Coordinates of C-alpha atoms in Angstrom, one line a residue:
M1 CA 103.0 146.3 86.3
N2 CA 104.6 148.9 89.1
I3 CA 107.3 146.6 90.5
Q4 CA 107.5 149.0 93.5
F5 CA 103.7 148.2 94.4
V6 CA 104.2 144.8 94.2
V7 CA 107.4 144.8 96.7
V8 CA 105.2 146.5 99.1
V9 CA 102.4 144.3 98.8
L10 CA 104.6 141.3 99.0
T11 CA 106.3 143.0 102.1
V12 CA 103.1 143.6 103.8
L13 CA 102.2 140.0 103.4
S14 CA 105.3 138.5 104.5
N15 CA 105.2 140.5 107.6
C16 CA 101.7 139.2 108.6
H17 CA 102.9 136.0 109.7
V18 CA 100.6 133.6 110.7
L19 CA 101.0 130.5 111.5
A20 CA 98.4 127.7 111.9
A21 CA 98.8 124.6 113.8
T22 CA 97.2 122.3 111.3
S23 CA 98.0 123.7 107.9
R24 CA 100.9 122.6 106.2
C25 CA 101.3 125.8 103.9
D26 CA 103.5 128.8 104.5
H27 CA 101.8 132.0 104.9
P28 CA 100.0 133.7 102.5
F29 CA 99.4 130.2 101.0
Q30 CA 96.1 128.7 101.6
E31 CA 95.9 124.8 101.8
T32 CA 93.0 123.3 99.6
P33 CA 90.9 120.2 100.7
G34 CA 93.2 117.7 98.4
G35 CA 96.6 119.6 100.0
K36 CA 97.7 121.7 97.3
C37 CA 99.1 125.3 98.7
I38 CA 97.9 128.0 96.5
F39 CA 98.1 131.8 96.5
S40 CA 95.1 133.7 94.7
P41 CA 95.2 137.4 95.5
K42 CA 92.7 137.7 92.5
Q43 CA 92.7 141.2 91.3
I44 CA 95.2 142.5 93.7
L45 CA 98.2 141.4 91.8
Q46 CA 98.6 141.1 88.4
G47 CA 101.2 140.9 85.5
T48 CA 102.0 139.6 82.5
W49 CA 102.4 135.7 82.4
D50 CA 106.5 136.3 83.1
E51 CA 105.8 139.0 85.5
A52 CA 103.3 136.6 87.6
Q53 CA 106.3 134.1 87.6
E54 CA 108.6 136.9 88.9
I55 CA 105.8 137.8 91.4
C56 CA 105.2 133.9 92.7
G57 CA 109.4 133.7 93.1
F58 CA 109.3 137.0 95.0
L59 CA 106.5 135.5 97.4
N60 CA 108.5 132.3 98.3
K61 CA 111.6 131.1 96.9
D62 CA 110.2 128.0 95.8
S63 CA 106.9 129.3 94.6
R64 CA 106.0 129.2 90.8
L65 CA 102.7 129.7 88.9
L66 CA 100.4 126.8 89.6
E67 CA 101.0 123.6 87.6
F68 CA 98.5 120.2 87.7
R69 CA 100.2 117.1 87.0
T70 CA 96.9 114.7 88.0
A71 CA 93.3 115.0 87.3
D72 CA 92.8 115.0 91.1
E73 CA 94.9 118.1 91.6
L74 CA 93.2 119.9 89.0
L75 CA 89.6 118.7 90.3
D76 CA 90.6 120.0 93.8
V77 CA 91.8 123.6 92.8
T78 CA 89.0 124.1 90.4
S79 CA 86.7 123.3 93.0
F80 CA 88.4 125.5 95.7
L81 CA 88.4 128.1 93.3
S82 CA 84.9 127.8 92.2
Q83 CA 83.5 127.5 95.9
N84 CA 85.4 130.6 96.9
D85 CA 84.1 133.1 94.4
A86 CA 81.0 131.4 92.6
D87 CA 80.0 134.7 90.9
C88 CA 83.3 136.0 89.9
A89 CA 82.8 139.3 91.7
R90 CA 86.6 139.6 92.8
W91 CA 88.0 138.7 89.7
P92 CA 88.9 141.4 86.9
S93 CA 86.2 141.2 84.0
G94 CA 87.1 138.8 81.3
G95 CA 89.7 137.3 83.4
G96 CA 91.2 134.7 85.6
P97 CA 94.8 133.8 87.0
W98 CA 97.5 132.9 84.9
I99 CA 99.0 129.1 85.3
G100 CA 102.2 127.8 84.6
A101 CA 101.4 126.2 81.0
I102 CA 103.2 128.0 77.9
E103 CA 102.8 127.5 74.1
V104 CA 105.4 125.9 72.2
G105 CA 105.5 127.8 69.3
N106 CA 102.5 128.4 67.6
T107 CA 101.4 124.9 67.6
N108 CA 98.8 125.0 70.3
Q109 CA 100.6 122.3 72.3
F110 CA 101.5 123.4 75.9
I111 CA 104.5 122.4 78.1
W112 CA 104.9 123.3 81.9
S113 CA 107.5 125.6 82.5
S114 CA 108.9 124.4 85.4
D115 CA 110.4 121.3 83.7
N116 CA 109.4 121.5 80.2
S117 CA 107.1 118.5 80.4
T118 CA 104.1 118.1 78.2
V119 CA 100.8 119.2 79.9
V120 CA 98.6 115.9 79.9
V121 CA 96.0 116.7 82.1
E122 CA 94.1 119.7 80.5
N123 CA 90.6 121.5 80.7
W124 CA 90.3 123.8 78.1
V125 CA 87.2 125.9 77.2
Q126 CA 85.6 124.5 74.0
G127 CA 87.5 125.8 71.0
Q128 CA 90.6 126.5 72.9
P129 CA 93.5 126.9 72.5
N130 CA 92.9 129.1 69.5
S131 CA 95.2 132.3 70.0
P132 CA 97.1 133.5 66.7
S133 CA 100.1 134.4 68.4
S134 CA 103.1 132.1 69.4
G135 CA 104.5 131.2 72.9
D136 CA 101.0 131.9 74.7
G137 CA 100.3 131.3 78.3
A138 CA 97.4 129.5 79.9
M139 CA 95.0 131.1 82.4
M140 CA 91.8 129.8 84.1
S141 CA 88.7 131.9 83.3
C142 CA 86.1 132.3 85.9
E143 CA 83.6 133.2 83.8
F144 CA 83.8 129.4 82.4
S145 CA 83.9 127.7 85.7
F146 CA 87.8 128.1 85.7
E147 CA 88.4 126.0 82.4
W148 CA 91.2 127.2 80.7
M149 CA 92.0 129.6 77.9
D150 CA 95.2 130.6 76.0
K151 CA 96.5 134.1 76.0
S152 CA 99.1 136.2 74.9
R153 CA 101.8 136.2 77.5
D154 CA 101.7 140.2 77.5
T155 CA 98.2 140.1 78.4
V156 CA 98.0 141.5 82.2
L157 CA 96.0 138.8 84.5
P158 CA 96.3 137.8 88.1
V159 CA 98.6 135.5 89.6
L160 CA 97.9 131.9 90.8
C161 CA 100.9 130.6 92.7
E162 CA 102.1 127.4 94.4
V163 CA 104.6 126.2 96.7
E164 CA 105.2 122.5 97.9
P165 CA 103.6 121.9 101.4
R166 CA 105.6 121.4 104.4
A167 CA 106.2 117.7 105.3
K168 CA 103.7 116.2 107.8
C169 CA 104.7 115.9 111.2
P170 CA 105.8 112.1 112.8
A171 CA 103.5 110.1 114.3
Q172 CA 101.9 111.3 117.8
F173 CA 103.4 115.2 116.8
T174 CA 101.4 117.8 116.1
A175 CA 102.4 120.7 113.8
V176 CA 102.9 124.2 115.5
G177 CA 104.3 126.6 112.9
D178 CA 107.3 125.1 111.3
T179 CA 107.9 122.5 114.3
C180 CA 106.2 119.4 115.4
Y181 CA 105.6 119.1 119.5
H182 CA 104.6 116.1 121.5
L183 CA 103.1 116.0 125.2
G184 CA 104.5 113.3 127.1
F185 CA 102.3 111.1 129.2
S186 CA 104.6 110.3 132.2
S187 CA 106.8 112.2 134.4
T188 CA 110.6 111.3 134.6
T189 CA 114.1 112.4 134.9
W190 CA 115.8 114.5 132.2
D191 CA 117.8 111.9 130.7
L192 CA 115.0 109.8 130.3
A193 CA 112.7 112.5 129.1
Q194 CA 115.4 113.0 126.1
D195 CA 115.6 109.0 125.6
Y196 CA 111.8 109.2 125.5
C197 CA 111.8 111.8 122.4
H198 CA 114.5 110.4 120.6
S199 CA 112.3 107.0 120.6
L200 CA 109.7 108.8 118.8
A201 CA 111.5 110.3 115.6
P202 CA 115.0 109.9 114.8
N203 CA 115.9 113.4 115.6
G204 CA 113.4 113.8 118.3
K205 CA 114.4 115.8 121.4
L206 CA 113.4 117.8 124.3
I207 CA 112.1 121.0 123.2
E208 CA 114.6 123.6 122.3
L209 CA 113.3 127.1 122.3
E210 CA 115.5 129.3 120.3
T211 CA 113.2 132.1 119.2
L212 CA 110.6 134.5 120.7
E213 CA 108.2 133.3 118.1
E214 CA 108.7 129.6 119.2
I215 CA 108.3 130.6 122.8
Y216 CA 105.0 132.3 121.9
L217 CA 103.5 129.4 119.9
V218 CA 104.3 126.7 122.3
T219 CA 103.1 129.1 125.3
E220 CA 99.7 128.9 123.0
F221 CA 100.0 125.3 122.6
L222 CA 100.4 124.4 125.8
N223 CA 97.5 126.9 126.9
D224 CA 95.1 125.0 124.5
N225 CA 96.3 121.5 124.9
S226 CA 97.9 120.6 128.4
D227 CA 97.1 120.1 131.7
P228 CA 97.8 123.6 133.4
S229 CA 99.1 122.1 136.6
R230 CA 102.0 120.0 134.7
Y231 CA 105.8 121.2 134.8
Y232 CA 107.4 119.9 131.4
W233 CA 111.4 119.6 131.0
T234 CA 112.8 121.5 128.0
G235 CA 116.4 120.6 126.6
A236 CA 118.4 123.1 128.4
E237 CA 121.0 121.9 130.9
E238 CA 123.9 123.4 133.0
R239 CA 127.1 122.5 131.9
Q240 CA 130.3 122.7 134.2
R241 CA 129.4 126.4 135.2
H242 CA 126.6 127.5 137.3
D243 CA 123.7 129.6 135.1
Y244 CA 125.3 128.7 131.8
F245 CA 123.0 126.9 129.8
Y246 CA 123.3 125.1 126.8
W247 CA 120.9 122.9 124.5
G248 CA 121.1 119.4 124.6
S249 CA 121.2 118.5 121.2
S250 CA 123.3 121.0 119.8
G251 CA 125.8 122.2 122.4
K252 CA 124.4 125.8 121.6
P253 CA 124.3 128.4 124.4
V254 CA 121.0 129.3 125.5
V255 CA 120.3 133.2 123.9
I256 CA 116.8 134.0 124.4
T257 CA 115.2 133.0 127.8
N258 CA 111.8 133.3 129.4
W259 CA 112.7 133.1 133.1
W260 CA 110.4 132.9 135.9
S261 CA 110.8 136.5 137.5
D262 CA 110.8 135.5 141.4
Y263 CA 113.2 132.2 141.3
A264 CA 116.8 132.4 143.0
P265 CA 119.0 130.1 141.4
D266 CA 120.9 127.5 143.3
S267 CA 124.6 126.8 143.2
D268 CA 124.4 123.4 141.8
T269 CA 125.8 123.1 138.0
S270 CA 124.1 120.1 136.7
D271 CA 120.5 121.5 136.7
A272 CA 118.5 121.3 133.8
V273 CA 115.4 123.5 132.8
A274 CA 111.7 123.2 133.3
L275 CA 108.7 124.9 132.3
L276 CA 106.7 125.8 135.4
D277 CA 102.7 125.0 135.1
G278 CA 100.4 127.3 133.1
D279 CA 98.0 128.1 136.6
N280 CA 100.9 129.7 138.1
H281 CA 103.6 130.8 136.3
G282 CA 102.6 130.9 132.8
W283 CA 104.9 128.3 131.5
R284 CA 107.7 130.7 132.3
W285 CA 111.4 128.8 132.8
K286 CA 113.1 127.7 135.7
N287 CA 116.4 126.0 136.5
D288 CA 116.7 124.7 140.0
Y289 CA 115.8 121.3 139.3
S290 CA 118.1 118.4 139.3
K291 CA 118.0 116.1 136.4
S292 CA 116.9 113.5 138.5
S293 CA 113.7 115.4 139.3
S294 CA 110.7 114.2 137.9
F295 CA 108.7 116.1 135.0
Y296 CA 106.6 115.4 131.9
E297 CA 108.4 115.1 128.3
L298 CA 107.7 118.0 126.0
C299 CA 109.3 117.0 122.8
E300 CA 110.1 118.3 119.5
A301 CA 110.9 117.2 116.2
D302 CA 111.3 118.1 112.3
P303 CA 108.5 117.7 110.2
A304 CA 111.1 115.6 107.8
D305 CA 111.9 113.3 110.7
L306 CA 109.4 110.6 109.5

């Protein structure tokens, strides 16, 4: 395996960062119907069993070759692979992907490499495992409907990686990228809006837009889901000094901004920042609003805040 080629491919995949609003899988992993997050580049990325484990680790520090703990997981992934390439055209001849099972010595008994637990749920091709070598790896053969075969770990085969899915969002929140958002139903003051967001999830808060990516994703989320005439509160507020803004939950200064270009700030020092309507202002920011003004709640929460 050309390790430089692998690094280039993984770099390209990492930079093509596509965030789906509903998927719980980090790019480039795909979500199966049963909720597994897998990466199957087929013949594009191949290596020995040990190299395949390294490739998964390069892709995501928490990734590994796929392991099956339940019959439902096995059926889910096997069906997903079969439906996506029934004629095996995109797999190398005679091969399919490595999975995370390895042989104990020359016993034909297999364990999962992540924790050395015995492989209980199996799906071997008839007559397998039967390799004369010891310490083999297990692979899924496309030609045999993704049933398993054992191969010498030096065999070069495609990878099949998995990573744990992200946690689900709290009730009433929608996943957008790595964060969860909720559009409020009422127009209220800034402080009451903060209280409302906190009531929805343990660490719920008015939205805090700390990266350009988050600003872009939230803008698209509002374009797709909000009444374009509404104004929304953010978690940014002035503290003591005019035009110095801080995020309400952490007290960190607001560094990345998206101000509406034609506003003239007033001299008050207790304002908060709102997102202007999408119709005329494209959800840009403005700070000339007392916290006693009434706008809609736009809340965020971490997926772990269940």
